[in-house]
Coordinates of C-alpha atoms in Angstrom, one line a residue:
X557 CA -16.6 24.0 37.2
X558 CA -20.2 22.8 37.6
X559 CA -22.6 24.7 35.3
X560 CA -25.7 26.2 36.9
X561 CA -29.0 24.5 36.3
X562 CA -30.9 27.6 35.3
X563 CA -30.0 30.9 33.6
X564 CA -28.2 33.5 35.8
X565 CA -28.3 37.3 36.0
X566 CA -25.2 39.4 35.1
X567 CA -24.2 39.9 38.7
X568 CA -24.4 36.1 39.4
X569 CA -22.2 35.4 36.4
X570 CA -19.7 38.1 37.6
X571 CA -19.6 36.6 41.0
X572 CA -18.8 33.1 39.6
X573 CA -16.1 34.6 37.4
X574 CA -14.4 36.4 40.2
X575 CA -14.4 33.2 42.4
X576 CA -12.7 31.3 39.5
X577 CA -9.0 30.9 39.7
X578 CA -8.3 32.0 36.1
X579 CA -11.0 34.6 35.4
X580 CA -9.7 35.3 31.9
X581 CA -10.6 31.8 30.7
X582 CA -13.8 31.4 32.8
X583 CA -16.3 31.5 29.9
X584 CA -14.4 28.9 27.8
X585 CA -14.1 26.5 30.8
X586 CA -17.7 27.0 31.7
X587 CA -18.9 26.3 28.1
X588 CA -16.7 23.2 27.9
X589 CA -18.3 22.0 31.1
X590 CA -21.8 22.8 29.7
X591 CA -21.0 20.7 26.6
X592 CA -19.9 17.8 28.8
X593 CA -23.0 18.0 31.0
X594 CA -25.3 18.8 28.0
X595 CA -26.7 21.8 29.9
X596 CA -30.0 23.4 28.9
X597 CA -29.5 25.8 26.0
X598 CA -31.0 28.8 27.9
X599 CA -28.3 28.5 30.6
X600 CA -25.6 28.8 27.9
X601 CA -27.5 31.6 26.2
X602 CA -27.6 33.7 29.4
X603 CA -23.8 33.4 29.7
X604 CA -23.5 34.6 26.1
X605 CA -25.9 37.5 26.7
X606 CA -23.9 38.5 29.8
X607 CA -20.7 38.4 27.8
X608 CA -22.1 40.5 24.9
X609 CA -23.2 43.1 27.4
X610 CA -19.9 43.2 29.2
X611 CA -17.5 43.1 26.2
X612 CA -19.7 44.5 23.5
X613 CA -19.3 41.3 21.5
X614 CA -18.7 37.5 21.9
X615 CA -15.3 36.0 20.8
X616 CA -15.2 33.6 17.9
X617 CA -14.0 30.6 19.9
X618 CA -16.8 31.1 22.5
X619 CA -19.4 31.2 19.7
X620 CA -18.0 27.9 18.3
X621 CA -18.4 26.3 21.8
X622 CA -22.0 27.5 22.0
X623 CA -22.6 26.2 18.5
X624 CA -21.2 22.8 19.6
X625 CA -23.8 22.6 22.3
X626 CA -26.6 23.7 19.9
X627 CA -25.6 20.9 17.4
X628 CA -25.3 18.4 20.2
X629 CA -29.0 19.1 21.0
X630 CA -30.3 19.7 17.5
X631 CA -31.4 23.3 18.2
X632 CA -31.9 24.3 14.6
X633 CA -33.1 27.8 15.0
X634 CA -30.2 28.6 17.4
X635 CA -27.7 27.1 14.9
X636 CA -29.1 29.4 12.2
X637 CA -28.9 32.4 14.5
X638 CA -25.3 31.6 15.4
X639 CA -24.5 31.2 11.7
X640 CA -26.0 34.7 10.9
X641 CA -24.0 36.3 13.7
X642 CA -20.8 34.6 12.6
X643 CA -21.3 35.4 9.0
X644 CA -21.9 39.1 9.8
X645 CA -18.9 39.4 12.1
X646 CA -16.4 37.1 10.4
X647 CA -16.3 37.0 6.7
X648 CA -14.6 33.6 6.6
X649 CA -15.0 30.8 9.1
X650 CA -12.5 28.0 9.8
X651 CA -13.3 24.3 9.1
X652 CA -14.3 23.5 12.7
X653 CA -17.2 25.9 12.6
X654 CA -18.3 24.8 9.1
X655 CA -18.2 21.1 10.2
X656 CA -20.5 22.0 13.1
X657 CA -22.9 24.1 11.1
X658 CA -23.2 21.6 8.3
X659 CA -23.6 18.6 10.7
X660 CA -26.2 20.5 12.7
X661 CA -28.3 21.6 9.7
X662 CA -28.0 18.3 7.8
X663 CA -29.7 16.5 10.6
X664 CA -32.7 18.8 10.4
X665 CA -35.6 19.6 8.1
X666 CA -33.4 22.5 6.8
X667 CA -30.8 20.1 5.4
X668 CA -30.7 21.8 2.1
X669 CA -29.1 24.8 3.8
X670 CA -26.2 22.5 4.7
X671 CA -25.7 22.0 0.9
X672 CA -25.6 25.8 0.4
X673 CA -22.9 26.0 3.2
X674 CA -20.9 23.2 1.5
X675 CA -20.8 25.3 -1.6
X676 CA -19.5 28.2 0.5
X677 CA -16.8 26.0 2.0
X678 CA -15.7 24.9 -1.5
X679 CA -14.8 28.4 -2.4
X680 CA -12.1 28.6 0.3
X681 CA -10.9 25.1 1.0
X682 CA -11.5 21.4 0.2
X683 CA -14.4 20.5 2.5
X684 CA -13.6 18.0 5.2
X685 CA -14.8 14.4 5.3
X686 CA -17.4 15.4 8.0
X687 CA -18.9 18.1 5.8
X688 CA -19.2 15.8 2.8
X689 CA -20.6 12.9 4.8
X690 CA -23.1 14.9 6.7
X691 CA -24.6 16.2 3.4
X692 CA -24.4 12.7 1.8
X693 CA -26.4 11.2 4.7
X694 CA -28.9 14.0 4.6
X695 CA -29.5 13.5 0.9
X696 CA -29.7 9.7 1.3
X697 CA -32.2 10.0 4.2
X698 CA -34.4 12.0 1.9
X699 CA -34.1 9.4 -0.8
X700 CA -32.2 11.8 -3.1
X701 CA -29.6 9.1 -4.0
X702 CA -28.5 10.9 -7.2
X703 CA -27.4 13.9 -5.2
X704 CA -25.8 11.7 -2.6
X705 CA -23.7 10.0 -5.2
X706 CA -22.7 13.3 -6.9
X707 CA -21.3 14.4 -3.5
X708 CA -19.6 11.0 -3.0
X709 CA -18.0 11.1 -6.5
X710 CA -16.8 14.7 -5.9
X711 CA -15.4 13.8 -2.5
X712 CA -13.4 10.8 -3.8
X713 CA -12.2 12.9 -6.8
X714 CA -10.7 15.4 -4.3
X715 CA -8.9 12.5 -2.4
X716 CA -11.1 12.9 0.7
X717 CA -11.3 9.3 2.0
X718 CA -14.8 8.2 2.9
X719 CA -15.5 6.3 6.1
X720 CA -16.9 2.8 5.9
X721 CA -19.9 4.1 7.7
X722 CA -21.0 6.4 4.9
X723 CA -20.2 3.7 2.3
X724 CA -22.5 1.3 4.2
X725 CA -25.3 3.9 4.3
X726 CA -25.4 4.0 0.5
X727 CA -26.4 0.3 0.5
X728 CA -28.8 0.7 3.4
X729 CA -30.7 3.6 1.8
X730 CA -30.7 2.1 -1.7
X731 CA -32.5 -1.1 -0.6
X732 CA -35.3 -2.1 -2.9
X733 CA -34.8 0.6 -5.5
X734 CA -34.9 -0.4 -9.2
X735 CA -32.6 2.0 -11.0
X736 CA -29.8 0.9 -13.3
X737 CA -27.8 4.1 -12.7
X738 CA -28.0 3.7 -9.0
X739 CA -26.9 0.1 -9.3
X740 CA -23.8 1.1 -11.3
X741 CA -22.9 3.7 -8.6
X742 CA -23.1 1.0 -5.9
X743 CA -21.0 -1.4 -8.0
X744 CA -18.6 1.5 -8.2
X745 CA -18.3 1.6 -4.4
X746 CA -17.5 -2.2 -4.4
X747 CA -14.8 -1.5 -7.0
X748 CA -13.5 1.3 -4.7
X749 CA -13.1 -1.3 -2.0
X750 CA -11.2 -3.5 -4.4
X751 CA -9.0 -0.7 -5.6
X752 CA -8.0 0.3 -2.1
X753 CA -7.9 -3.2 -0.6
X754 CA -10.5 -2.4 2.0
X755 CA -12.2 -5.2 3.8
X756 CA -15.8 -4.4 5.0
X757 CA -16.7 -5.5 8.5
X758 CA -19.6 -7.9 9.2
X759 CA -22.4 -5.3 9.5
X760 CA -21.3 -3.6 6.3
X761 CA -21.1 -7.0 4.5
X762 CA -24.7 -7.7 5.6
X763 CA -25.9 -4.4 4.2
X764 CA -24.2 -5.3 0.8
X765 CA -25.9 -8.7 0.9
X766 CA -29.3 -7.3 1.7
X767 CA -29.1 -4.7 -1.0
X768 CA -28.2 -7.2 -3.7
X769 CA -31.1 -9.5 -2.6
X770 CA -33.5 -6.5 -2.5
X771 CA -33.0 -5.4 -6.2
X772 CA -36.4 -5.9 -7.8
X773 CA -36.2 -8.7 -10.4
X774 CA -32.4 -9.0 -9.8
X775 CA -32.5 -12.6 -8.5
X776 CA -29.3 -12.2 -6.6
X777 CA -28.5 -14.6 -3.7
X778 CA -25.7 -14.2 -1.2
X779 CA -24.0 -16.9 0.8
X780 CA -21.2 -16.7 3.4
X781 CA -18.4 -19.1 2.8
X782 CA -14.6 -19.8 3.1
X783 CA -12.6 -20.1 -0.1
X784 CA -10.6 -23.3 -0.7
X785 CA -6.8 -23.1 -0.7
X786 CA -7.0 -23.7 -4.4
X787 CA -8.9 -20.5 -4.8
X788 CA -12.2 -22.1 -5.7
X789 CA -15.5 -20.8 -4.2
X790 CA -17.5 -23.8 -2.7
X791 CA -20.8 -22.0 -3.3
X792 CA -20.6 -21.2 -7.0
X793 CA -17.5 -23.2 -7.9
X794 CA -16.0 -20.1 -9.5
X795 CA -12.2 -19.8 -9.5
X796 CA -11.0 -16.6 -7.9
X797 CA -8.3 -14.4 -9.5
X798 CA -4.8 -15.6 -9.3
X799 CA -2.5 -13.6 -7.0
X800 CA 0.5 -13.9 -9.3
X801 CA 1.6 -11.1 -11.5
X802 CA 2.4 -11.9 -15.1
X803 CA 6.1 -11.7 -16.1
X804 CA 5.5 -8.3 -17.7
X805 CA 3.6 -6.9 -14.7
X806 CA 6.3 -8.2 -12.4
X807 CA 9.2 -6.6 -14.3
X808 CA 7.3 -3.3 -14.7
X809 CA 6.6 -3.2 -10.9
X810 CA 10.1 -4.1 -9.8
X811 CA 11.6 -1.5 -12.2
X812 CA 9.2 1.2 -10.9
X813 CA 9.8 0.4 -7.2
X814 CA 13.5 0.1 -7.5
X815 CA 13.6 3.4 -9.5
X816 CA 10.9 5.5 -7.7
X817 CA 10.8 4.2 -4.1
X818 CA 14.3 3.0 -3.5
X819 CA 16.5 5.4 -5.6
X820 CA 13.9 8.2 -5.7
X821 CA 13.1 10.4 -2.7
X822 CA 15.2 10.1 0.4
X823 CA 12.2 10.0 2.6
X824 CA 12.3 6.3 3.1
X825 CA 16.0 5.9 3.1
X826 CA 17.0 7.0 6.6
X827 CA 20.3 5.5 5.6
X828 CA 23.5 6.8 3.9
X829 CA 24.0 6.2 0.2
X830 CA 27.2 4.3 1.1
X831 CA 25.3 1.9 3.3
X832 CA 22.7 1.3 0.6
X833 CA 25.4 0.7 -2.0
X834 CA 27.1 -1.8 0.4
X835 CA 23.8 -3.5 0.8
X836 CA 23.2 -3.7 -3.0
X837 CA 26.6 -5.3 -3.5
X838 CA 26.0 -7.7 -0.7
X839 CA 22.6 -8.8 -2.3
X840 CA 23.9 -9.0 -5.8
X841 CA 26.7 -11.4 -4.7
X842 CA 24.3 -13.7 -3.0
X843 CA 21.1 -13.7 -5.2
X844 CA 18.6 -15.2 -5.4
X845 CA 16.9 -15.5 -2.0
X846 CA 13.6 -17.4 -1.3
X847 CA 12.5 -15.4 1.7
X848 CA 13.6 -12.0 3.1
X849 CA 12.9 -11.3 6.7
X850 CA 12.6 -8.0 8.6
X851 CA 14.5 -9.2 11.6
X852 CA 13.8 -6.4 14.0
X853 CA 10.1 -6.5 13.2
X854 CA 9.8 -10.2 13.7
X855 CA 11.9 -10.1 16.9
X856 CA 9.0 -8.2 18.6
X857 CA 6.3 -10.8 18.0
X858 CA 6.1 -12.1 21.5
X859 CA 6.8 -9.4 24.0
X860 CA 7.6 -11.6 27.0
X861 CA 10.4 -13.4 25.3
X862 CA 14.0 -12.4 24.3
X863 CA 14.0 -10.8 20.9
X864 CA 16.6 -13.1 19.6
X865 CA 14.5 -16.2 20.5
X866 CA 11.5 -14.8 18.6
X867 CA 13.8 -14.3 15.5
X868 CA 15.4 -17.7 16.0
X869 CA 11.9 -19.4 16.0
X870 CA 11.0 -17.6 12.8
X871 CA 14.2 -18.5 11.1
X872 CA 13.9 -22.2 12.1
X873 CA 10.3 -22.3 10.9
X874 CA 11.2 -20.9 7.5
X875 CA 14.5 -22.7 7.0
X876 CA 12.8 -26.1 7.0
X877 CA 12.5 -26.6 3.3
X878 CA 16.1 -25.6 2.6
X879 CA 14.9 -22.1 1.7
X880 CA 17.6 -19.5 1.2
X881 CA 16.9 -16.8 3.8
X882 CA 18.1 -13.3 4.1
X883 CA 17.6 -11.6 7.5
X884 CA 17.8 -7.8 7.7
X885 CA 19.2 -7.0 11.1
X886 CA 20.7 -4.0 13.0
X887 CA 24.2 -3.6 14.2
X888 CA 23.1 -3.6 17.8
X889 CA 22.0 -7.2 17.5
X890 CA 25.7 -8.1 17.4
X891 CA 26.4 -6.7 20.8
X892 CA 25.9 -9.4 23.4
X893 CA 22.9 -8.1 25.5
X894 CA 19.9 -9.3 27.5
X895 CA 17.8 -9.4 24.2
X896 CA 20.5 -10.5 21.8
X897 CA 22.6 -13.6 22.9
X898 CA 25.7 -14.1 21.0
X899 CA 25.5 -17.9 20.7
X900 CA 21.9 -17.8 19.5
X901 CA 22.9 -15.2 16.9
X902 CA 25.8 -17.5 15.7
X903 CA 23.5 -20.4 15.3
X904 CA 21.0 -18.4 13.2
X905 CA 23.8 -17.2 11.0
X906 CA 24.5 -20.8 10.0
X907 CA 20.9 -21.0 8.6
X908 CA 20.5 -17.6 7.0
X909 CA 22.4 -14.8 5.4
X910 CA 22.4 -11.7 7.6
X911 CA 22.9 -8.0 6.7
X912 CA 23.4 -5.7 9.7
X913 CA 22.4 -2.1 8.9
X914 CA 23.1 1.0 11.0
X915 CA 20.8 1.3 14.0
X916 CA 18.9 4.2 12.5
X917 CA 18.3 2.7 9.0
X918 CA 14.7 2.2 7.7
X919 CA 14.7 -1.3 6.5
X920 CA 11.6 -1.2 4.2
X921 CA 13.8 -0.1 1.2
X922 CA 16.3 -2.9 1.9
X923 CA 13.4 -5.4 2.2
X924 CA 11.8 -4.4 -1.1
X925 CA 15.1 -4.3 -2.9
X926 CA 16.3 -7.8 -1.9
X927 CA 12.9 -9.3 -2.5
X928 CA 12.3 -7.8 -5.9
X929 CA 15.8 -8.5 -7.1
X930 CA 15.5 -12.2 -6.1
X931 CA 12.6 -12.7 -8.6
X932 CA 9.0 -13.6 -8.7
X933 CA 9.1 -16.5 -6.3
X934 CA 10.7 -14.6 -3.4
X935 CA 8.5 -13.9 -0.4
X936 CA 9.1 -11.4 2.5
X937 CA 8.3 -11.5 6.2
X938 CA 7.2 -8.4 8.1
X939 CA 4.2 -7.3 10.2
X940 CA 4.5 -3.8 8.7
X941 CA 2.3 -2.7 6.0
X942 CA 4.7 -0.8 3.7
X943 CA 2.0 1.9 3.7
X944 CA 4.4 4.7 2.8
X945 CA 5.6 3.2 -0.4
X946 CA 2.2 3.1 -1.9
X947 CA 2.1 6.8 -1.5
X948 CA 5.2 7.4 -3.6
X949 CA 4.2 5.2 -6.4
X950 CA 3.1 7.6 -9.1
X951 CA 0.0 6.1 -10.7
X952 CA -3.0 3.9 -9.9
X953 CA -1.9 0.9 -12.0
X954 CA 1.5 0.7 -10.3
X955 CA -0.2 1.0 -6.9
X956 CA -2.6 -1.7 -7.8
X957 CA 0.2 -4.0 -8.9
X958 CA 2.2 -3.3 -5.7
X959 CA -0.7 -4.2 -3.5
X960 CA -1.4 -7.3 -5.5
X961 CA 2.2 -8.4 -5.4
X962 CA 2.3 -7.6 -1.6
X963 CA -0.9 -9.7 -1.0
X964 CA 0.7 -12.6 -2.8
X965 CA 4.2 -12.3 -1.3
X966 CA 3.9 -11.1 2.3
X967 CA 4.2 -13.8 5.0
X968 CA 2.8 -12.8 8.4
X969 CA 3.7 -14.4 11.7
X970 CA 1.2 -14.2 14.4
X971 CA 2.2 -14.4 18.1
X972 CA 2.1 -18.2 18.1
X973 CA 4.5 -18.5 15.2
X974 CA 1.9 -19.9 12.9
X975 CA 2.6 -18.2 9.7
X976 CA -0.2 -16.9 7.5
X977 CA 0.9 -18.0 4.1
X978 CA 0.7 -15.8 1.1
X979 CA -2.4 -17.0 -0.9
X980 CA -2.5 -18.4 -4.4
X981 CA -5.7 -16.4 -5.0
X982 CA -6.1 -12.7 -4.7
X983 CA -7.8 -11.5 -1.6
X984 CA -9.8 -8.5 -2.9
X985 CA -13.4 -7.7 -4.0
X986 CA -13.8 -9.3 -7.4
X987 CA -16.6 -9.8 -10.0
X988 CA -17.4 -11.6 -13.2
X989 CA -20.6 -9.7 -13.8
X990 CA -23.0 -12.4 -12.5
X991 CA -21.0 -13.2 -9.4
X992 CA -19.4 -11.0 -6.8
X993 CA -16.9 -12.2 -4.2
X994 CA -16.3 -10.0 -1.2
X995 CA -13.8 -10.7 1.5
X996 CA -14.9 -9.4 4.9
X997 CA -13.7 -9.1 8.5
X998 CA -15.7 -9.9 11.7
X999 CA -14.9 -6.6 13.3
X1000 CA -14.4 -3.1 12.1
X1001 CA -10.8 -2.0 11.8
X1002 CA -10.0 1.6 11.1
X1003 CA -6.3 0.8 10.9
X1004 CA -4.9 -0.7 7.8
X1005 CA -4.4 -4.4 8.2
X1006 CA -2.0 -6.8 6.6
X1007 CA -4.0 -9.8 7.9
X1008 CA -6.1 -10.9 5.0
X1009 CA -9.7 -12.1 5.8
X1010 CA -10.6 -15.8 5.6
X1011 CA -14.3 -15.2 5.3
X1012 CA -16.1 -14.3 2.1
X1013 CA -19.5 -13.3 0.8
X1014 CA -20.4 -15.0 -2.5
X1015 CA -23.2 -13.3 -4.4
X1016 CA -24.5 -14.8 -7.6
X1017 CA -27.3 -14.0 -10.0
X1018 CA -29.5 -17.0 -10.6

């Protein structure tokens, strides 16, 4: 439906409603259309007035839609009025309405009211990321950085994951400020990136560089660079952290993963205990391997080719240095089909050990088990990110070791079968106090990525 361009009288609204094929949802459809067309607020208001007169009140979901339009246009006094009506009629609002109210108020000169609302939300639920970030940005815009950081720390403590956008805004709004406490908070954000293996995109990286260079009397200088394969930074000659775990770290990690992830919950083992036992026996009799390959995953690299050809190329590429390979396959690969040719499968089996699991098995647990049991040198090949396993590791230290081990042991094939080797140096934000090294990506990626960046920002204090 096309919304009218000016406010209508009750009989005109009634006429439109009668002509509409589903009159019972007319108001909702009309308001959705007004939001889409960004209709003048008085047109929407005349519809609400008409509804209130006809029904005696306005339904909750209709008020939320009207609120959406008010927030979209920054109509602060209307937002406050709607809030008063909602508060009077409904004792508790749901998160969608709070998100809108806080977002609308935080963008106005009445931004402190958004903070009051945030406190109200906290009494009934954990506020959403939107609520927190609207308030953080409002505080930052008004140069109240201490408040902004209190909200950020609280948000992270409640496991509400911040967007890169809000993290970047901290560096933008803190530019040129001389304040030791503020500096430590910003260093804390950089360490948060390290801890969670987050790679900033180019614009975020520039904000970090500009902030460092703007610190009064700080004498920081930033340069963009590529780290040498040896792990040395060409700008400051500093040697980056090694990606290898110590013997002790490695044995702790493999013990934890084998105990918690593989034998722990059944969530990742969409496989029978019998099958997993058979696999363990198979592995123990053939240890150690040099490289473990997620066969099904690698077989999908190039979509226009037969899956077995993709896998064949990967096996050939990796078998060159007489490496001992284990390929995790599925039983359906043994049936001669358009994607899986028997003679190619036979040829591969001369170059690598194969374990064929049931067609429904999840192979992450198999992959981790075989790699970890083979020892520190063993690498693995998959384009998956093993995201789930991080979640069932109980503590931060184990998670940190898992990520570090993964960064140093995961080989990734791109679609042209050039493998991205596992690095000797660790690809995360790192600092020595008077230097910072920050890996960054050219573009923003919301999705977690296993592709480690090649570009770095080196910042040193002269």
